[in-house]
Coordinates of N, CA and C in Angstrom, one line a residue:
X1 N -15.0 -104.1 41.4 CA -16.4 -103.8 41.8 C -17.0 -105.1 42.2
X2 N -17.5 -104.9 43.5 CA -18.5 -106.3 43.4 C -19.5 -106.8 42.9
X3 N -20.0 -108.1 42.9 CA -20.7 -108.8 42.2 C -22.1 -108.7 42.9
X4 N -23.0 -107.8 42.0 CA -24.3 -107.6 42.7 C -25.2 -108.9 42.0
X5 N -25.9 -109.6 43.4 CA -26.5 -110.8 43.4 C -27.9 -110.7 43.7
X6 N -29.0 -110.8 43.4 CA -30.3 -110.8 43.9 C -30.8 -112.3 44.0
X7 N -31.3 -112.7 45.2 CA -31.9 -114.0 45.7 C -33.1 -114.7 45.4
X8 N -33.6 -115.4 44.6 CA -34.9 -115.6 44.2 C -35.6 -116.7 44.7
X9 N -36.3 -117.1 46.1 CA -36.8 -118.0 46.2 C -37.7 -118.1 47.5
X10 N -39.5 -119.2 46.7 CA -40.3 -118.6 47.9 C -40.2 -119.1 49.2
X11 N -39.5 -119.6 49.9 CA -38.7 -120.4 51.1 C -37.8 -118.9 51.8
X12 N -38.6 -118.1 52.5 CA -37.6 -117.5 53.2 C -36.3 -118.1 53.9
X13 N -36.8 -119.4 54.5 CA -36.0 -119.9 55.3 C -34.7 -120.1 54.4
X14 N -34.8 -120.4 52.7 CA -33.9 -121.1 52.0 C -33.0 -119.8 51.9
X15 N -34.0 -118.5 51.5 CA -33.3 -117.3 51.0 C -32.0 -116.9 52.5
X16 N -33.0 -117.1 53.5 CA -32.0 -116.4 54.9 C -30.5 -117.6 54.5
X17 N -30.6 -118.8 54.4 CA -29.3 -119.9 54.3 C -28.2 -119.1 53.1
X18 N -28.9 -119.5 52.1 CA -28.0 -118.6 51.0 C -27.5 -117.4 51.5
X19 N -27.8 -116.5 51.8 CA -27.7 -114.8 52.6 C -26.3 -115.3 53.7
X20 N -26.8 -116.6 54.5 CA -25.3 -116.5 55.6 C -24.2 -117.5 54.9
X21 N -24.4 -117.7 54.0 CA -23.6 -119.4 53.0 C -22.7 -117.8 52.2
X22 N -23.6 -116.9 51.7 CA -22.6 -115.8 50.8 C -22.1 -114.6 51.1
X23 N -22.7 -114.0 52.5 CA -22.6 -112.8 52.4 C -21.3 -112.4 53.0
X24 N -20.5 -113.4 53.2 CA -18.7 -113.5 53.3 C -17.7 -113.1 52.5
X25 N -18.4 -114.2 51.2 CA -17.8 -114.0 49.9 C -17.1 -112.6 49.1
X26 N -16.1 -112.6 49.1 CA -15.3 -111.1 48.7 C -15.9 -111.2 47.2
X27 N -16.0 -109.5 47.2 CA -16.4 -109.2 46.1 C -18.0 -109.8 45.4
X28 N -18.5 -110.1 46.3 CA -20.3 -110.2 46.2 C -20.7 -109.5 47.2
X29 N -21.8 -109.0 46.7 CA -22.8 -107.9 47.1 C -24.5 -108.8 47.1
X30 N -25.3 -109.0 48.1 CA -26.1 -109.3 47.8 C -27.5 -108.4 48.2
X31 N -27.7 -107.7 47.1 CA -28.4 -106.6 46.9 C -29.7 -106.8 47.1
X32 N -30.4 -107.9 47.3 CA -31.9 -108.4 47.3 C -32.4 -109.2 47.2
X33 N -34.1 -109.2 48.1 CA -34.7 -110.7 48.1 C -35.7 -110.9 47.1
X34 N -36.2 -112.1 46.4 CA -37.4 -111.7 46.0 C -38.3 -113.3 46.3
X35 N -39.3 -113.6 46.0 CA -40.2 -115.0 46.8 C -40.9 -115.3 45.8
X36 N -40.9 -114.5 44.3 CA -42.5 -115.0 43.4 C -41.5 -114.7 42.3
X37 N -42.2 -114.8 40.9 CA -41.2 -114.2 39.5 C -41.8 -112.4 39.4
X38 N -43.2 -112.2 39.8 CA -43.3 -110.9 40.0 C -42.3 -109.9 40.8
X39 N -42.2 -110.6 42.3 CA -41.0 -109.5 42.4 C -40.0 -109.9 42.3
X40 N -39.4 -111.1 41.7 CA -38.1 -111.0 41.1 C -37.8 -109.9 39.7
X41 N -38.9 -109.5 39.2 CA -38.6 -109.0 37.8 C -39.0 -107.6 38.1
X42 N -39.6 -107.0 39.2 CA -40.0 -106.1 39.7 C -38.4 -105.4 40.8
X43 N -37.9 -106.7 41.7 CA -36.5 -106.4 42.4 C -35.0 -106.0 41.3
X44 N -35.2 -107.0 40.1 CA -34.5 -107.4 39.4 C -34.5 -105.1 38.6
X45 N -35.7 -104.5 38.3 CA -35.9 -103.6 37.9 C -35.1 -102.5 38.6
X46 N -35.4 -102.5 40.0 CA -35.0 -102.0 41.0 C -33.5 -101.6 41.8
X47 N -32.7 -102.7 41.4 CA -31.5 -103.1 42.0 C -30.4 -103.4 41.2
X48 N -30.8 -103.3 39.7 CA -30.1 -103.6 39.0 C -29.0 -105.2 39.2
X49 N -29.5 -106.1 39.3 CA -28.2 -107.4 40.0 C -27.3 -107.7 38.2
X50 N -26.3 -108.0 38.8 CA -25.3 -108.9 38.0 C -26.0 -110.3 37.7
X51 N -26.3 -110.9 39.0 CA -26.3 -112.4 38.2 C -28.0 -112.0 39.5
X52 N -28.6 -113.3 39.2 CA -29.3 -114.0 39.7 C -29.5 -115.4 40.2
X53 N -30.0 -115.9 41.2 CA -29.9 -116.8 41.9 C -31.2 -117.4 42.3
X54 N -31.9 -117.8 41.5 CA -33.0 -118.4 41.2 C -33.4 -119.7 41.2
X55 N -34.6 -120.0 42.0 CA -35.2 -121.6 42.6 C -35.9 -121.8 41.0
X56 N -35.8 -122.8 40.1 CA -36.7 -123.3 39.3 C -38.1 -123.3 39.9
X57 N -38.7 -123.2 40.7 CA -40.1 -123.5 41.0 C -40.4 -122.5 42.1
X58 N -41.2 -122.0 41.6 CA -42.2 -120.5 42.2 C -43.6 -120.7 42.4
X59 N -44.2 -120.0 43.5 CA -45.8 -120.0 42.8 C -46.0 -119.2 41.7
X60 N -47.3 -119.4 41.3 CA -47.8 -118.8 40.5 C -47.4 -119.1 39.4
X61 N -46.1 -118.3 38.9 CA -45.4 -118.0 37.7 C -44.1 -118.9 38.3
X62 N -43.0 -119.9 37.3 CA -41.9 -120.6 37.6 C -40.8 -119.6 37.8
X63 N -40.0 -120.1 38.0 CA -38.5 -119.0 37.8 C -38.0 -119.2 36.6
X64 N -38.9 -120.3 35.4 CA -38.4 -120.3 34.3 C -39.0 -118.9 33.5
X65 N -40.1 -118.6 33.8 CA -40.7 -117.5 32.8 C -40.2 -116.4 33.7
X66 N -40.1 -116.1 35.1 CA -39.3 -114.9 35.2 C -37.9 -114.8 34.7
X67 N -36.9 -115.7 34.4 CA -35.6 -115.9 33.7 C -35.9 -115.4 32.2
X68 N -37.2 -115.8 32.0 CA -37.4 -115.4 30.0 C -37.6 -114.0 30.0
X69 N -38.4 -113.5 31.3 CA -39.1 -112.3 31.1 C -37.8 -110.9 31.2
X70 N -37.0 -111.7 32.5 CA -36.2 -110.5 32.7 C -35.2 -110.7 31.8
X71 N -34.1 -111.8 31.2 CA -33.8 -111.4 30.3 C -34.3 -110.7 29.0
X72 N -35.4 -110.7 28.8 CA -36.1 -110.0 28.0 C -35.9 -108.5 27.9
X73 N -35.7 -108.0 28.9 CA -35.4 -106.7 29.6 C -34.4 -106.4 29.4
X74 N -32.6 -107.4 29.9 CA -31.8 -107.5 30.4 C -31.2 -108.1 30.0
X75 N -30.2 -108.7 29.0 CA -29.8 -109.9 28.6 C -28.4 -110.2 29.4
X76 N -27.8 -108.8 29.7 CA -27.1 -108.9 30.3 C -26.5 -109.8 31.8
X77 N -28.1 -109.5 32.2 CA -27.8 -110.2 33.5 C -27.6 -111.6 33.2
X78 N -26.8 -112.5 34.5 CA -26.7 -113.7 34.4 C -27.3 -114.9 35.5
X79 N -27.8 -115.4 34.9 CA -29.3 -116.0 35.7 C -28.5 -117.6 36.3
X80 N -28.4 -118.3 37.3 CA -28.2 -119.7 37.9 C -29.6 -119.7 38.6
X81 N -30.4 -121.1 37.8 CA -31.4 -121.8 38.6 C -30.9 -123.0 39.4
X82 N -31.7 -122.4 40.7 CA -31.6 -123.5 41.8 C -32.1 -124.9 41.6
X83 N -32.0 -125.7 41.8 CA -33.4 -127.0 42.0 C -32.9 -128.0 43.0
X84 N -34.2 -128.5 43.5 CA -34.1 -129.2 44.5 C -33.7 -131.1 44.4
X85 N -33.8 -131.3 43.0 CA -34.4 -133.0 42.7 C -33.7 -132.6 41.2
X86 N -33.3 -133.7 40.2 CA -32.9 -133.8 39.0 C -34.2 -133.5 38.4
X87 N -34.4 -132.5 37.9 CA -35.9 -132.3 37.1 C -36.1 -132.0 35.6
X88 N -35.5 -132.7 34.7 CA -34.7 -132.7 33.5 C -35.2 -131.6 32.7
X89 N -37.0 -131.6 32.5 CA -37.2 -131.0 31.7 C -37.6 -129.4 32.1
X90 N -37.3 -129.0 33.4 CA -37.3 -128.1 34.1 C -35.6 -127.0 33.7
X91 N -34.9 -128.4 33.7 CA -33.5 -127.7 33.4 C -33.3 -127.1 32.1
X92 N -33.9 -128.2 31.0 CA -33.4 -128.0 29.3 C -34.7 -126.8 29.3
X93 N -35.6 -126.3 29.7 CA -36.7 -125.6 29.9 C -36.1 -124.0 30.1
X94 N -34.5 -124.1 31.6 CA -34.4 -123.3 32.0 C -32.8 -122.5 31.0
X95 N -32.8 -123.4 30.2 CA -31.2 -123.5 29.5 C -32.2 -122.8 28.2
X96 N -33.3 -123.3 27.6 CA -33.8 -122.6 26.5 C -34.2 -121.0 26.8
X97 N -34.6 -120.7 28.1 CA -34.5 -120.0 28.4 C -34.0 -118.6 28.5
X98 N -32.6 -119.1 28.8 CA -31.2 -118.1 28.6 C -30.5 -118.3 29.7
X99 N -30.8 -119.2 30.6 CA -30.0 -119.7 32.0 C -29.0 -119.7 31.7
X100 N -28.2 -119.1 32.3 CA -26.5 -119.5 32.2 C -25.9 -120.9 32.9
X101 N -26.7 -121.6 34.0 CA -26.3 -122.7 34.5 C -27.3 -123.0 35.2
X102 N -27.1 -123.7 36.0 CA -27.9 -124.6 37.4 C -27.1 -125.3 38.1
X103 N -27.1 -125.2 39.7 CA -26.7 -126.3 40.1 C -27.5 -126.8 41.3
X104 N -27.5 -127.8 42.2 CA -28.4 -128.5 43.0 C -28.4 -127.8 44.0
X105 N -29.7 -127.8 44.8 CA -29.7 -126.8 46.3 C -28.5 -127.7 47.3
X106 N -28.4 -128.7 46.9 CA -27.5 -129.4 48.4 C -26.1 -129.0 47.9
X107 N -25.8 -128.2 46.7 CA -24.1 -128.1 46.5 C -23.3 -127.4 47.9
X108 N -22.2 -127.5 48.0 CA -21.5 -127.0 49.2 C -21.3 -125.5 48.7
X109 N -21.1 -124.8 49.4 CA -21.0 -123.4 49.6 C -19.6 -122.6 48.8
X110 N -18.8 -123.3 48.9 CA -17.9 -123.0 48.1 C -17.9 -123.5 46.8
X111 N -18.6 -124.3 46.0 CA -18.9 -124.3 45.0 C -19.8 -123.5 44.3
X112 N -21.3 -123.2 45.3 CA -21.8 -122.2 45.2 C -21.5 -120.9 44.6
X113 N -20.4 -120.3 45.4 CA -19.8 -119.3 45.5 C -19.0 -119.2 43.9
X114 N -18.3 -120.1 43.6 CA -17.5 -120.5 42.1 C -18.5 -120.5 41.3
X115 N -19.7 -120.8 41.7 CA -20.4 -120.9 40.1 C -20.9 -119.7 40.4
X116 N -21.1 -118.8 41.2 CA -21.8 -117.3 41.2 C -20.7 -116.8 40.5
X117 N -19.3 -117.0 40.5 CA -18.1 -115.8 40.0 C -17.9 -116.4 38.7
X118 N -18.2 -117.8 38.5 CA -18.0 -118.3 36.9 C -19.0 -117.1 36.1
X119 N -20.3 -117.8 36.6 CA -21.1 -116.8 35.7 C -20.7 -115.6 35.2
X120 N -20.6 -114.8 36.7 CA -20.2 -113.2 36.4 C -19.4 -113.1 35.3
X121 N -18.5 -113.9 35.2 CA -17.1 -113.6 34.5 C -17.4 -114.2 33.5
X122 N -18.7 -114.6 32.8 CA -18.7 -115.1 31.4 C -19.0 -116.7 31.2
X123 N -18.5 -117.3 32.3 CA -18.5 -118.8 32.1 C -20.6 -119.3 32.1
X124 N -20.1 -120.7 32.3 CA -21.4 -121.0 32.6 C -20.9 -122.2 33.3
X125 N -22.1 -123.1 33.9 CA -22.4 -123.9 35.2 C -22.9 -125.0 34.9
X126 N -23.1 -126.2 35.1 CA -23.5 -127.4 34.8 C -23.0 -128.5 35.7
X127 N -24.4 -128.4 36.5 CA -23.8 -129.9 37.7 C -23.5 -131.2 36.8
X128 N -22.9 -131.7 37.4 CA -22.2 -133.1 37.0 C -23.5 -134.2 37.3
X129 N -24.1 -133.5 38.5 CA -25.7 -134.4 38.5 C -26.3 -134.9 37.8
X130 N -26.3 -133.4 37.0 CA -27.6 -133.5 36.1 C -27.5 -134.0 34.8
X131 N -26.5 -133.1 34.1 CA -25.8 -133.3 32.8 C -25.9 -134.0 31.8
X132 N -25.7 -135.6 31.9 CA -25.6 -136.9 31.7 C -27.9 -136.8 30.9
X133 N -28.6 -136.6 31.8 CA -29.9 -137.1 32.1 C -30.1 -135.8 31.1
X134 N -29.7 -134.9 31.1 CA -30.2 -133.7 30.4 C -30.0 -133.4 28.8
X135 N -28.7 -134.1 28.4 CA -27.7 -134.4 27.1 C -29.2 -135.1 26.5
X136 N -29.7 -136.2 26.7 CA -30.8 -137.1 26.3 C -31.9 -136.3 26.4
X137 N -32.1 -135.7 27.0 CA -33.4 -134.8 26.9 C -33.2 -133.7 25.4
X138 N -32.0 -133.4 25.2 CA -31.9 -132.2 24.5 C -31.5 -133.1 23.2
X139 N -31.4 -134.2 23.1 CA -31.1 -134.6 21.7 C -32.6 -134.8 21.3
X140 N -33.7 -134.9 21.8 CA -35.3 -135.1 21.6 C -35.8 -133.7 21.4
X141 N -35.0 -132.2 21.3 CA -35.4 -130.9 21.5 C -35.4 -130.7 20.0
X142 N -35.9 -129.2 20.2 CA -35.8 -128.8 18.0 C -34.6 -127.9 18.7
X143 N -33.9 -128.0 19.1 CA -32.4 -127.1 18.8 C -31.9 -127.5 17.6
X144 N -30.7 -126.3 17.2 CA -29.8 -127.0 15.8 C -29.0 -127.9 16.0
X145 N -28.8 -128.7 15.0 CA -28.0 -129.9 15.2 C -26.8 -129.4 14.4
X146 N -25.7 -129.9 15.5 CA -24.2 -129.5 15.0 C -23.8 -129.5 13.1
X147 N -23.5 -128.7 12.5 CA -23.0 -129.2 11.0 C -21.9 -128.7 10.8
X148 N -20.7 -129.1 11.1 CA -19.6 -129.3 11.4 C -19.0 -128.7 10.2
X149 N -19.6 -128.9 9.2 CA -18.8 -128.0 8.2 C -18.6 -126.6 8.0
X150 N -20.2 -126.0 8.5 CA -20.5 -124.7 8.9 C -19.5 -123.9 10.0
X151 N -18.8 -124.6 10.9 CA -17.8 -123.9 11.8 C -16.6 -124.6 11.3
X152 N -15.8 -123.4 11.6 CA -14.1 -123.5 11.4 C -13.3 -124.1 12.2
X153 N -12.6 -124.7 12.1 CA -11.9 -125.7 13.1 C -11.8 -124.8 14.2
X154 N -11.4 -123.5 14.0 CA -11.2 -122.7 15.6 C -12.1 -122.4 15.8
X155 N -13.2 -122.5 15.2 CA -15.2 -122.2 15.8 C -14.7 -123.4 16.4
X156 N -14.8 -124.5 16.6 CA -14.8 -125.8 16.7 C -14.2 -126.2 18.0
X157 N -12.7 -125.6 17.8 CA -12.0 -125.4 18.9 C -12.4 -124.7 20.6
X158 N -13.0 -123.9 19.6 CA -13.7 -122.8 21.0 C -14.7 -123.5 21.3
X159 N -16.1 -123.9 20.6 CA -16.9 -124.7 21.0 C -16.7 -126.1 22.1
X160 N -15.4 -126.7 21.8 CA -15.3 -127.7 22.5 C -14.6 -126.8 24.1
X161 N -14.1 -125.7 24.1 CA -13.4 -125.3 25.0 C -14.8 -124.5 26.1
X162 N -16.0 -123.6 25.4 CA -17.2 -123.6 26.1 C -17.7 -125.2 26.3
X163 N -17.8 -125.9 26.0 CA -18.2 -126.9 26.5 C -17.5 -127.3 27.8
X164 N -16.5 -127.3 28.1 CA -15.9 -127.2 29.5 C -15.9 -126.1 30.1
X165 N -16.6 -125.0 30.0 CA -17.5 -124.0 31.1 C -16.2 -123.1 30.8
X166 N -15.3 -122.8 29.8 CA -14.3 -121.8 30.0 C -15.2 -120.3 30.1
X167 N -14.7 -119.5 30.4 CA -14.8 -118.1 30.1 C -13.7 -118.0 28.7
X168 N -14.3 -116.4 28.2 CA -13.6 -115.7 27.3 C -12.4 -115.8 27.1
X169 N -12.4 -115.6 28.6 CA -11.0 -114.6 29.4 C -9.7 -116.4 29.2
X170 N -10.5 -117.1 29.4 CA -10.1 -118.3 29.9 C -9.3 -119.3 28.5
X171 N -10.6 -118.9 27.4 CA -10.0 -119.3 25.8 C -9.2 -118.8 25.6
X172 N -8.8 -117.2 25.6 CA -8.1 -116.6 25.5 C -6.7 -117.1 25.4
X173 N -6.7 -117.5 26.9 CA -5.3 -117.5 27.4 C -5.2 -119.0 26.7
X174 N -5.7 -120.0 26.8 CA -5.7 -121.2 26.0 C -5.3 -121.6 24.6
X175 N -6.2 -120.6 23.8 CA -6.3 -120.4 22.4 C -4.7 -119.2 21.8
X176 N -3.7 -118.7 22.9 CA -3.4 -117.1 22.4 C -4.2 -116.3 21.5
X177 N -5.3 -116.0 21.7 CA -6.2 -115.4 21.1 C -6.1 -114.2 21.7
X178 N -7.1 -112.8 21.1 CA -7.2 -112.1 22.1 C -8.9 -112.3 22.9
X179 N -9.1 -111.7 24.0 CA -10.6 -111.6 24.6 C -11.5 -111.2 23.6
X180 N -11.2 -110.4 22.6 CA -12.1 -109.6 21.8 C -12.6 -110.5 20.7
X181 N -11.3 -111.3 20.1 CA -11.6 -112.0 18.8 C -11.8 -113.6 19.5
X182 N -12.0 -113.6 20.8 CA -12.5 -114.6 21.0 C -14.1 -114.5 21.2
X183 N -14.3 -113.2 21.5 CA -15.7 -113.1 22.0 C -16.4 -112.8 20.5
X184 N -15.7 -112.7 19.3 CA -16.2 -112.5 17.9 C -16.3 -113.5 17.3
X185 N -15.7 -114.8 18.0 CA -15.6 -116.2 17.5 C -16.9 -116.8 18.3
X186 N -17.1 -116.7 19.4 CA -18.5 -117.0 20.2 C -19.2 -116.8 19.5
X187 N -19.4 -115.4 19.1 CA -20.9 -114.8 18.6 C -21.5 -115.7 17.5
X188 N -20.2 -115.6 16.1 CA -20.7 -116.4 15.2 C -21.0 -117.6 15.3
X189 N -20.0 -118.8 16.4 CA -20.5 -119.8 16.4 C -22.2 -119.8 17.0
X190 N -22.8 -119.3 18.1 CA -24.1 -118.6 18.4 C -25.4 -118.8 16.4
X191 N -24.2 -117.9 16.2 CA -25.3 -117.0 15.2 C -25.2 -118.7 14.2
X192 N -24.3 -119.4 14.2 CA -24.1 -120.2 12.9 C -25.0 -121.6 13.2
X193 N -24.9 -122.1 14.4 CA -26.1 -122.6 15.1 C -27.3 -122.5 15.7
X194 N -27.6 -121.2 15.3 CA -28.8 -121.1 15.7 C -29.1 -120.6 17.5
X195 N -28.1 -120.7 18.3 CA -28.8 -120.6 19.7 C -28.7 -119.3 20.2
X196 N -29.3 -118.9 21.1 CA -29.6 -117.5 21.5 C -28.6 -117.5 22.7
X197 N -27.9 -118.1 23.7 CA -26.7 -117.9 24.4 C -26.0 -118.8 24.3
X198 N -25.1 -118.6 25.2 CA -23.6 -119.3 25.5 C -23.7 -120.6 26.1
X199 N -25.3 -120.4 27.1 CA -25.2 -121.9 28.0 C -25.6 -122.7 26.9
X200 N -26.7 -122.4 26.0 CA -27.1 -123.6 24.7 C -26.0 -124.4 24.2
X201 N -24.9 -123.3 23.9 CA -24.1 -124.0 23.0 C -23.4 -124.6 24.2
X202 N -23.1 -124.2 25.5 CA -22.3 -124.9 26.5 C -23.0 -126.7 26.3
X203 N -24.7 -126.9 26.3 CA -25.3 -127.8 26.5 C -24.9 -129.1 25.2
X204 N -24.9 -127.8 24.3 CA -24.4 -128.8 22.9 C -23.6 -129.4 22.9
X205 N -22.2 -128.0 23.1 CA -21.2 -129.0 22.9 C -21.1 -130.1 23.9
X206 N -21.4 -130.3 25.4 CA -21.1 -131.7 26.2 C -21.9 -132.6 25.3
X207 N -23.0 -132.3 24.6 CA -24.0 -133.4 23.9 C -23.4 -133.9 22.6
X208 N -22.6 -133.1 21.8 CA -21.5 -133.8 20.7 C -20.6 -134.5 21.2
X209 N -20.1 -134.2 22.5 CA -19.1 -134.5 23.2 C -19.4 -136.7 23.9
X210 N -20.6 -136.4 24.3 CA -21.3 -137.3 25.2 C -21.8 -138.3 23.6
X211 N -22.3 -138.0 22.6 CA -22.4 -138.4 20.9 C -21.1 -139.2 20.4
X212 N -19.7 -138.7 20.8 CA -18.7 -139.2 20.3 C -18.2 -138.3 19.1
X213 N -18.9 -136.8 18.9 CA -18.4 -136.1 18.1 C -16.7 -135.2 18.0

């Protein structure tokens, strides 16, 4: 089944680029446009999308509070913010959020496309840009701070393995685990740190990582 994608950004001109950069792509569907966070969360209602593909900066309202709002609805769906410039506190803003990634508007098209199918499939996204500038932003945040004791070496394990943007599917095969009892090892590490998705802890672990943990 394809990957239904809805477009979020107020630059028709940007939306029509993305539209011919993806509408190639096997197994993506790009179901819709939207220009504001009202009718993103209004499109988003309508068309039900898989992931979203969202500009950090909107009138009116950001695409950070449309990302809060419709997951709020939705948690299911999976949200990549666009941005045009490294905008640090825009990104750790869009990651508290429930963002599953970000990457830069100038990325090439085929990367593009890899971070639309990572998300889908569970992973998450993190330009190499930004990363570095963002680690330092989020050690100054009230997130939980790692306690190492509280996770099990294979909490531990899998955490370092989301920290390299694996999917499920991906530990799995890494860990011989199964999909299921790996996705029961996610949850609690989640629940035992405190964060509300998978990109948080994605952001962590590069930040223990980047710490020398």
């Amino acid at each position: 089944m394809a990957i239904r994608l809805l477009l979020v950004d107020d630059h028709e001109i940007v939306r029509m680029g993305l539209r011919a950069v993806l509408s190639d792509v096997n197994d993506l569907e790009i179901v819709g446009e939207a220009g504001t966070a009202e009718e993103c969360i209004e499109k988003t209602r309508e068309v039900q999308p898989d992931v979203i593909l969202m500009d950090v900066r909107l009138p009116v309202r950001s695409g950070i509070e449309a990302c809060r709002e419709v997951l709020a609805e939705r948690s299911d769906i999976k949200v990549i913010m666009l941005t045009s410039y490294a905008d640090e506190d825009a990104i750790v803003a869009s990651i508290l959020a429930g963002a599953q990634g970000f990457v830069m508007k100038e990325v090439s098209s085929d990367a593009l496309s890899k971070a639309i199918m990572t998300v889908a499939s569970g992973g998450t996204i993190l330009d190499s840009v930004l990363t570095r500038n963002v680690l330092e932003k989020l050690q100054h945040n009230d997130s939980p701070k790692l306690q190492k004791e509280h996770l099990t070496e294979r909490e531990c394990e899998i955490l370092i393995l989301i920290g390299q943007g694996f999917t499920n599917r991906e530990i799995a095969r890494s860990t011989f685990l199964s999909e299921n009892t790996v996705r029961n090892y996610v949850s609690s590490i989640l629940h035992k740190l405190g964060f509300k998705n998978r990109s948080q802890a994605t952001v962590y672990a590069l930040e223990q990582k980047h710490k020398g943990y």
